[in-house]
CSV table of N, CA, C and O in Angstrom, one decimal:
chain,number,residue,atom,x,y,z
A,1,MET,N,86.1,49.6,93.2
A,1,MET,CA,85.4,49.6,94.5
A,1,MET,C,84.0,49.1,94.3
A,1,MET,O,83.3,49.5,93.4
A,2,GLU,N,83.5,48.3,95.3
A,2,GLU,CA,82.2,47.8,95.2
A,2,GLU,C,81.2,48.9,95.5
A,2,GLU,O,81.5,49.9,96.1
A,3,LYS,N,79.9,48.7,95.0
A,3,LYS,CA,78.9,49.8,95.1
A,3,LYS,C,78.6,50.2,96.5
A,3,LYS,O,78.5,51.4,96.8
A,4,ARG,N,78.6,49.3,97.5
A,4,ARG,CA,78.2,49.7,98.9
A,4,ARG,C,79.3,50.5,99.5
A,4,ARG,O,79.1,51.4,100.3
A,5,ILE,N,80.6,50.3,99.1
A,5,ILE,CA,81.7,51.1,99.6
A,5,ILE,C,81.6,52.5,99.0
A,5,ILE,O,81.7,53.5,99.7
A,6,LEU,N,81.2,52.6,97.7
A,6,LEU,CA,81.1,53.9,97.1
A,6,LEU,C,79.9,54.7,97.7
A,6,LEU,O,80.0,55.9,97.9
A,7,GLU,N,78.8,54.0,98.0
A,7,GLU,CA,77.7,54.7,98.7
A,7,GLU,C,78.0,55.2,100.0
A,7,GLU,O,77.6,56.3,100.4
A,8,LEU,N,78.8,54.4,100.8
A,8,LEU,CA,79.2,54.8,102.1
A,8,LEU,C,80.1,56.0,102.0
A,8,LEU,O,80.0,57.0,102.8
A,9,ALA,N,81.1,55.9,101.1
A,9,ALA,CA,82.0,57.0,100.9
A,9,ALA,C,81.3,58.3,100.5
A,9,ALA,O,81.7,59.4,101.1
A,10,GLU,N,80.3,58.2,99.7
A,10,GLU,CA,79.5,59.4,99.4
A,10,GLU,C,78.9,60.0,100.6
A,10,GLU,O,78.9,61.2,100.9
A,11,GLN,N,78.2,59.1,101.5
A,11,GLN,CA,77.6,59.6,102.7
A,11,GLN,C,78.6,60.2,103.6
A,11,GLN,O,78.3,61.3,104.2
A,12,LEU,N,79.7,59.6,103.8
A,12,LEU,CA,80.8,60.1,104.7
A,12,LEU,C,81.3,61.5,104.2
A,12,LEU,O,81.5,62.4,105.0
A,13,GLY,N,81.4,61.6,102.9
A,13,GLY,CA,81.9,62.9,102.3
A,13,GLY,C,80.9,64.0,102.5
A,13,GLY,O,81.3,65.1,102.8
A,14,VAL,N,79.6,63.7,102.3
A,14,VAL,CA,78.6,64.7,102.5
A,14,VAL,C,78.6,65.1,103.9
A,14,VAL,O,78.4,66.3,104.3
A,15,CYS,N,78.7,64.1,104.8
A,15,CYS,CA,78.6,64.5,106.3
A,15,CYS,C,79.8,65.3,106.6
A,15,CYS,O,79.7,66.3,107.4
A,16,GLN,N,81.0,65.0,106.1
A,16,GLN,CA,82.2,65.8,106.4
A,16,GLN,C,82.0,67.2,105.9
A,16,GLN,O,82.3,68.2,106.6
A,17,ILE,N,81.4,67.4,104.7
A,17,ILE,CA,81.2,68.7,104.2
A,17,ILE,C,80.2,69.5,105.0
A,17,ILE,O,80.4,70.7,105.4
A,18,MET,N,79.1,68.8,105.4
A,18,MET,CA,78.0,69.5,106.2
A,18,MET,C,78.5,69.9,107.6
A,18,MET,O,78.2,71.0,108.1
A,19,CYS,N,79.3,69.0,108.2
A,19,CYS,CA,79.9,69.3,109.5
A,19,CYS,C,80.8,70.5,109.4
A,19,CYS,O,80.8,71.4,110.3
A,20,ASN,N,81.6,70.6,108.4
A,20,ASN,CA,82.5,71.7,108.2
A,20,ASN,C,81.7,73.0,107.9
A,20,ASN,O,82.0,74.1,108.4
A,21,TRP,N,80.7,72.9,107.1
A,21,TRP,CA,79.8,74.1,106.8
A,21,TRP,C,79.2,74.5,108.1
A,21,TRP,O,79.1,75.8,108.4
A,22,CYS,N,78.7,73.6,109.0
A,22,CYS,CA,78.1,74.0,110.2
A,22,CYS,C,79.1,74.6,111.2
A,22,CYS,O,78.8,75.6,111.8
A,23,PHE,N,80.3,74.0,111.2
A,23,PHE,CA,81.4,74.6,112.0
A,23,PHE,C,81.7,76.1,111.6
A,23,PHE,O,81.7,76.9,112.5
A,24,TYR,N,81.8,76.3,110.4
A,24,TYR,CA,82.2,77.7,110.0
A,24,TYR,C,81.0,78.6,110.1
A,24,TYR,O,81.1,79.8,110.5
A,25,SER,N,79.8,78.1,109.9
A,25,SER,CA,78.5,78.9,110.1
A,25,SER,C,78.3,79.3,111.6
A,25,SER,O,78.0,80.4,111.9
A,26,CYS,N,78.6,78.3,112.5
A,26,CYS,CA,78.5,78.6,113.9
A,26,CYS,C,79.5,79.7,114.4
A,26,CYS,O,79.1,80.5,115.3
A,27,LEU,N,80.6,79.7,113.7
A,27,LEU,CA,81.6,80.8,114.1
A,27,LEU,C,81.1,82.2,113.7
A,27,LEU,O,81.6,83.2,114.3
A,28,LYS,N,80.1,82.3,112.9
A,28,LYS,CA,79.6,83.5,112.4
A,28,LYS,C,78.3,83.9,113.2
A,28,LYS,O,77.8,85.0,113.0
A,29,GLU,N,77.9,83.0,114.1
A,29,GLU,CA,76.7,83.3,114.9
A,29,GLU,C,77.0,84.4,115.9
A,29,GLU,O,78.1,84.6,116.4
A,30,PRO,N,76.0,85.2,116.3
A,30,PRO,CA,76.2,86.3,117.3
A,30,PRO,C,76.8,85.9,118.6
A,30,PRO,O,77.6,86.6,119.2
A,31,ASP,N,76.3,84.7,119.1
A,31,ASP,CA,76.8,84.3,120.4
A,31,ASP,C,77.6,83.0,120.2
A,31,ASP,O,77.2,81.9,120.4
A,32,VAL,N,78.9,83.2,119.8
A,32,VAL,CA,79.8,82.1,119.5
A,32,VAL,C,80.0,81.2,120.7
A,32,VAL,O,80.1,80.0,120.6
A,33,ALA,N,80.1,81.8,121.9
A,33,ALA,CA,80.3,81.0,123.1
A,33,ALA,C,79.2,80.0,123.3
A,33,ALA,O,79.5,78.9,123.8
A,34,MET,N,78.0,80.4,123.0
A,34,MET,CA,76.8,79.5,123.2
A,34,MET,C,77.0,78.3,122.2
A,34,MET,O,76.4,77.2,122.4
A,35,MET,N,77.7,78.5,121.1
A,35,MET,CA,77.8,77.5,120.1
A,35,MET,C,79.1,76.6,120.3
A,35,MET,O,79.4,75.8,119.4
A,36,ALA,N,79.8,76.8,121.3
A,36,ALA,CA,81.1,76.2,121.5
A,36,ALA,C,81.1,74.7,121.4
A,36,ALA,O,81.9,74.1,120.7
A,37,LYS,N,80.2,74.0,122.1
A,37,LYS,CA,80.1,72.6,122.0
A,37,LYS,C,79.8,72.1,120.6
A,37,LYS,O,80.3,71.1,120.1
A,38,CYS,N,78.9,72.8,119.9
A,38,CYS,CA,78.5,72.5,118.6
A,38,CYS,C,79.7,72.6,117.6
A,38,CYS,O,80.0,71.7,116.8
A,39,ILE,N,80.4,73.7,117.8
A,39,ILE,CA,81.6,73.9,117.0
A,39,ILE,C,82.6,72.8,117.1
A,39,ILE,O,83.1,72.3,116.2
A,40,LYS,N,82.9,72.5,118.4
A,40,LYS,CA,83.8,71.4,118.7
A,40,LYS,C,83.4,70.1,118.1
A,40,LYS,O,84.2,69.4,117.4
A,41,LEU,N,82.1,69.7,118.2
A,41,LEU,CA,81.6,68.4,117.7
A,41,LEU,C,81.6,68.4,116.2
A,41,LEU,O,81.9,67.4,115.6
A,42,ASP,N,81.2,69.6,115.6
A,42,ASP,CA,81.3,69.7,114.1
A,42,ASP,C,82.7,69.4,113.6
A,42,ASP,O,82.8,68.6,112.7
A,43,LYS,N,83.6,70.0,114.2
A,43,LYS,CA,85.0,69.8,113.7
A,43,LYS,C,85.5,68.4,113.9
A,43,LYS,O,86.1,67.7,113.0
A,44,GLU,N,85.2,67.8,115.1
A,44,GLU,CA,85.6,66.4,115.4
A,44,GLU,C,84.9,65.4,114.5
A,44,GLU,O,85.5,64.5,113.9
A,45,CYS,N,83.6,65.6,114.2
A,45,CYS,CA,82.9,64.7,113.4
A,45,CYS,C,83.4,64.8,111.9
A,45,CYS,O,83.6,63.8,111.3
A,46,ALA,N,83.7,66.0,111.5
A,46,ALA,CA,84.2,66.1,110.1
A,46,ALA,C,85.5,65.4,110.0
A,46,ALA,O,85.8,64.7,109.0
A,47,GLU,N,86.4,65.5,111.0
A,47,GLU,CA,87.7,64.8,110.9
A,47,GLU,C,87.5,63.3,111.0
A,47,GLU,O,88.2,62.6,110.3
A,48,ILE,N,86.6,62.8,111.8
A,48,ILE,CA,86.4,61.4,111.9
A,48,ILE,C,85.8,60.8,110.6
A,48,ILE,O,86.1,59.7,110.2
A,49,CYS,N,84.9,61.6,110.0
A,49,CYS,CA,84.3,61.2,108.7
A,49,CYS,C,85.4,61.1,107.7
A,49,CYS,O,85.5,60.1,106.9
A,50,GLY,N,86.4,62.0,107.7
A,50,GLY,CA,87.5,62.0,106.8
A,50,GLY,C,88.4,60.7,107.0
A,50,GLY,O,88.8,60.1,106.1
A,51,LEU,N,88.6,60.4,108.3
A,51,LEU,CA,89.4,59.2,108.6
A,51,LEU,C,88.6,58.0,108.1
A,51,LEU,O,89.3,57.1,107.6
A,52,ALA,N,87.3,57.9,108.4
A,52,ALA,CA,86.5,56.8,107.9
A,52,ALA,C,86.6,56.6,106.4
A,52,ALA,O,86.7,55.5,105.9
A,53,LEU,N,86.6,57.7,105.7
A,53,LEU,CA,86.7,57.7,104.2
A,53,LEU,C,88.0,57.1,103.8
A,53,LEU,O,88.1,56.2,102.9
A,54,SER,N,89.1,57.5,104.5
A,54,SER,CA,90.4,56.9,104.2
A,54,SER,C,90.5,55.4,104.5
A,54,SER,O,91.0,54.7,103.7
A,55,GLN,N,89.9,55.0,105.6
A,55,GLN,CA,89.9,53.6,106.0
A,55,GLN,C,89.1,52.7,105.0
A,55,GLN,O,89.6,51.6,104.7
A,56,ILE,N,88.0,53.2,104.6
A,56,ILE,CA,87.2,52.3,103.7
A,56,ILE,C,87.9,52.3,102.3
A,56,ILE,O,87.9,51.3,101.6
A,57,ALA,N,88.5,53.4,101.9
A,57,ALA,CA,89.2,53.4,100.6
A,57,ALA,C,90.4,52.5,100.6
A,57,ALA,O,90.6,51.8,99.6
A,58,SER,N,91.1,52.4,101.7
A,58,SER,CA,92.2,51.5,101.7
A,58,SER,C,91.9,50.1,102.2
A,58,SER,O,92.7,49.2,102.3
A,59,GLN,N,90.6,49.9,102.5
A,59,GLN,CA,90.1,48.6,103.0
A,59,GLN,C,91.0,48.1,104.2
A,59,GLN,O,91.4,47.0,104.3
A,60,SER,N,91.1,49.1,105.1
A,60,SER,CA,91.9,48.9,106.3
A,60,SER,C,91.3,47.8,107.2
A,60,SER,O,90.1,47.6,107.3
A,61,VAL,N,92.2,47.2,108.0
A,61,VAL,CA,91.8,46.2,109.0
A,61,VAL,C,91.1,46.9,110.1
A,61,VAL,O,90.4,46.3,110.9
A,62,PHE,N,91.2,48.2,110.2
A,62,PHE,CA,90.6,49.0,111.3
A,62,PHE,C,89.3,49.7,110.9
A,62,PHE,O,88.7,50.4,111.7
A,63,THR,N,88.8,49.4,109.7
A,63,THR,CA,87.6,50.0,109.2
A,63,THR,C,86.4,49.9,110.1
A,63,THR,O,85.8,50.9,110.4
A,64,LYS,N,86.2,48.7,110.6
A,64,LYS,CA,85.0,48.5,111.5
A,64,LYS,C,85.1,49.3,112.7
A,64,LYS,O,84.1,50.0,113.1
A,65,GLU,N,86.3,49.4,113.4
A,65,GLU,CA,86.4,50.2,114.6
A,65,GLU,C,86.3,51.7,114.3
A,65,GLU,O,85.7,52.4,115.1
A,66,VAL,N,86.8,52.1,113.2
A,66,VAL,CA,86.7,53.5,112.8
A,66,VAL,C,85.3,53.9,112.5
A,66,VAL,O,84.8,55.0,112.9
A,67,LEU,N,84.5,53.0,111.8
A,67,LEU,CA,83.1,53.2,111.5
A,67,LEU,C,82.3,53.3,112.8
A,67,LEU,O,81.4,54.1,112.9
A,68,LYS,N,82.6,52.5,113.8
A,68,LYS,CA,82.0,52.6,115.1
A,68,LYS,C,82.2,53.9,115.7
A,68,LYS,O,81.3,54.5,116.3
A,69,LEU,N,83.4,54.4,115.7
A,69,LEU,CA,83.8,55.7,116.2
A,69,LEU,C,83.0,56.8,115.4
A,69,LEU,O,82.5,57.8,116.0
A,70,CYS,N,82.9,56.6,114.1
A,70,CYS,CA,82.2,57.6,113.3
A,70,CYS,C,80.7,57.6,113.7
A,70,CYS,O,80.1,58.7,113.7
A,71,ILE,N,80.1,56.5,113.9
A,71,ILE,CA,78.7,56.4,114.4
A,71,ILE,C,78.5,57.2,115.7
A,71,ILE,O,77.6,58.0,115.8
A,72,ASN,N,79.4,57.0,116.6
A,72,ASN,CA,79.4,57.8,117.9
A,72,ASN,C,79.5,59.3,117.6
A,72,ASN,O,78.8,60.1,118.2
A,73,ALA,N,80.5,59.6,116.8
A,73,ALA,CA,80.7,61.1,116.5
A,73,ALA,C,79.5,61.7,115.8
A,73,ALA,O,79.0,62.8,116.2
A,74,CYS,N,78.9,61.0,114.9
A,74,CYS,CA,77.8,61.5,114.2
A,74,CYS,C,76.6,61.6,115.1
A,74,CYS,O,75.8,62.6,115.0
A,75,GLU,N,76.4,60.7,115.9
A,75,GLU,CA,75.2,60.7,116.9
A,75,GLU,C,75.4,61.8,117.9
A,75,GLU,O,74.4,62.6,118.2
A,76,GLU,N,76.6,62.0,118.4
A,76,GLU,CA,76.8,63.1,119.3
A,76,GLU,C,76.7,64.5,118.6
A,76,GLU,O,76.1,65.4,119.2
A,77,CYS,N,77.2,64.6,117.4
A,77,CYS,CA,77.1,65.9,116.7
A,77,CYS,C,75.6,66.2,116.4
A,77,CYS,O,75.2,67.3,116.6
A,78,ALA,N,74.9,65.2,115.9
A,78,ALA,CA,73.5,65.4,115.6
A,78,ALA,C,72.7,65.8,116.9
A,78,ALA,O,71.9,66.7,116.8
A,79,ALA,N,73.0,65.2,118.0
A,79,ALA,CA,72.2,65.5,119.2
A,79,ALA,C,72.5,66.9,119.6
A,79,ALA,O,71.6,67.7,120.0
A,80,GLU,N,73.8,67.4,119.5
A,80,GLU,CA,74.1,68.8,119.8
A,80,GLU,C,73.5,69.7,118.8
A,80,GLU,O,72.9,70.8,119.2
A,81,CYS,N,73.6,69.4,117.6
A,81,CYS,CA,73.0,70.3,116.5
A,81,CYS,C,71.5,70.5,116.7
A,81,CYS,O,71.0,71.6,116.4
A,82,ARG,N,70.9,69.4,117.1
A,82,ARG,CA,69.4,69.5,117.3
A,82,ARG,C,69.0,70.5,118.4
A,82,ARG,O,67.8,70.9,118.4
A,83,LYS,N,69.9,70.9,119.2
A,83,LYS,CA,69.6,71.8,120.3
A,83,LYS,C,69.5,73.3,119.8
A,83,LYS,O,69.1,74.2,120.5
A,84,HIS,N,70.0,73.5,118.6
A,84,HIS,CA,70.0,74.8,118.0
A,84,HIS,C,69.0,75.0,116.9
A,84,HIS,O,68.7,74.0,116.1
A,85,ASP,N,68.6,76.2,116.7
A,85,ASP,CA,67.5,76.5,115.7
A,85,ASP,C,68.0,76.9,114.3
A,85,ASP,O,67.2,77.1,113.4
A,86,ASN,N,69.3,77.1,114.2
A,86,ASN,CA,69.9,77.5,113.0
A,86,ASN,C,69.7,76.5,111.9
A,86,ASN,O,69.8,75.3,112.1
A,87,TYR,N,69.5,77.0,110.6
A,87,TYR,CA,69.3,76.1,109.5
A,87,TYR,C,70.5,75.2,109.4
A,87,TYR,O,70.4,74.0,109.1
A,88,HIS,N,71.7,75.7,109.5
A,88,HIS,CA,72.9,74.9,109.3
A,88,HIS,C,73.0,73.8,110.3
A,88,HIS,O,73.5,72.7,110.0
A,89,CYS,N,72.6,74.1,111.5
A,89,CYS,CA,72.6,73.0,112.6
A,89,CYS,C,71.6,71.9,112.3
A,89,CYS,O,71.9,70.7,112.4
A,90,ARG,N,70.4,72.3,111.9
A,90,ARG,CA,69.4,71.3,111.6
A,90,ARG,C,69.8,70.5,110.4
A,90,ARG,O,69.6,69.2,110.4
A,91,ALA,N,70.4,71.1,109.4
A,91,ALA,CA,70.8,70.3,108.2
A,91,ALA,C,72.0,69.4,108.6
A,91,ALA,O,72.0,68.3,108.1
A,92,CYS,N,72.8,69.9,109.4
A,92,CYS,CA,74.0,69.1,109.8
A,92,CYS,C,73.5,67.9,110.7
A,92,CYS,O,73.9,66.7,110.5
A,93,ALA,N,72.5,68.1,111.6
A,93,ALA,CA,72.0,67.0,112.4
A,93,ALA,C,71.4,65.9,111.5
A,93,ALA,O,71.6,64.7,111.7
A,94,ALA,N,70.6,66.3,110.5
A,94,ALA,CA,70.0,65.3,109.6
A,94,ALA,C,71.0,64.5,108.9
A,94,ALA,O,70.9,63.3,108.7
A,95,THR,N,72.0,65.2,108.4
A,95,THR,CA,73.1,64.5,107.6
A,95,THR,C,73.9,63.6,108.5
A,95,THR,O,74.2,62.5,108.1
A,96,CYS,N,74.2,64.0,109.7
A,96,CYS,CA,74.9,63.2,110.7
A,96,CYS,C,74.1,61.9,111.0
A,96,CYS,O,74.6,60.8,111.1
A,97,GLU,N,72.8,62.1,111.2
A,97,GLU,CA,71.9,60.9,111.4
A,97,GLU,C,71.9,59.9,110.3
A,97,GLU,O,72.0,58.7,110.5
A,98,GLN,N,71.9,60.4,109.1
A,98,GLN,CA,71.9,59.6,107.9
A,98,GLN,C,73.3,58.9,107.8
A,98,GLN,O,73.4,57.7,107.4
A,99,CYS,N,74.3,59.6,108.1
A,99,CYS,CA,75.7,59.0,108.0
A,99,CYS,C,75.8,57.9,109.1
A,99,CYS,O,76.4,56.8,108.8
A,100,ALA,N,75.4,58.1,110.3
A,100,ALA,CA,75.4,57.1,111.3
A,100,ALA,C,74.7,55.9,110.9
A,100,ALA,O,75.2,54.7,111.0
A,101,GLU,N,73.5,56.0,110.3
A,101,GLU,CA,72.8,54.9,109.8
A,101,GLU,C,73.5,54.1,108.7
A,101,GLU,O,73.5,52.9,108.6
A,102,ALA,N,74.1,54.9,107.8
A,102,ALA,CA,74.9,54.3,106.7
A,102,ALA,C,76.1,53.5,107.2
A,102,ALA,O,76.3,52.4,106.7
A,103,CYS,N,76.7,54.0,108.2
A,103,CYS,CA,77.8,53.3,108.8
A,103,CYS,C,77.3,52.0,109.5
A,103,CYS,O,78.0,51.0,109.4
A,104,LYS,N,76.2,52.1,110.2
A,104,LYS,CA,75.7,50.9,110.9
A,104,LYS,C,75.3,49.8,109.8
A,104,LYS,O,75.6,48.7,110.0
A,105,SER,N,74.7,50.3,108.7
A,105,SER,CA,74.3,49.3,107.7
A,105,SER,C,75.5,48.6,107.1
A,105,SER,O,75.5,47.5,106.7
A,106,PHE,N,76.6,49.4,106.9
A,106,PHE,CA,77.8,48.9,106.3
A,106,PHE,C,78.5,47.8,107.2
A,106,PHE,O,79.0,46.8,106.8
A,107,ILE,N,78.5,48.1,108.5
A,107,ILE,CA,79.1,47.2,109.5
A,107,ILE,C,78.3,45.9,109.5
A,107,ILE,O,78.8,44.8,109.5
């Protein structure tokens, strides 16, 4: 695999991990109902990052479309996480923003 694919794969993997960490951390918050949208977006973003990883690894003809979807998911997740003061949400937001930028650069 070429270097830029490996770099994007690393960013997608980190984002997937961070979104899953935020997802599970949100479930432990005292007011889980208040975190519902964050929880949903964390899970969806993690799944989409996983799909994007698979697409770039197989050099799929759908890679560009999936990366566009990943950009949208990362931006939405980051925007929601920024609304919360928890460390895991702030860290997730920063990672999602970095991932969105990496996807944009790759496209």
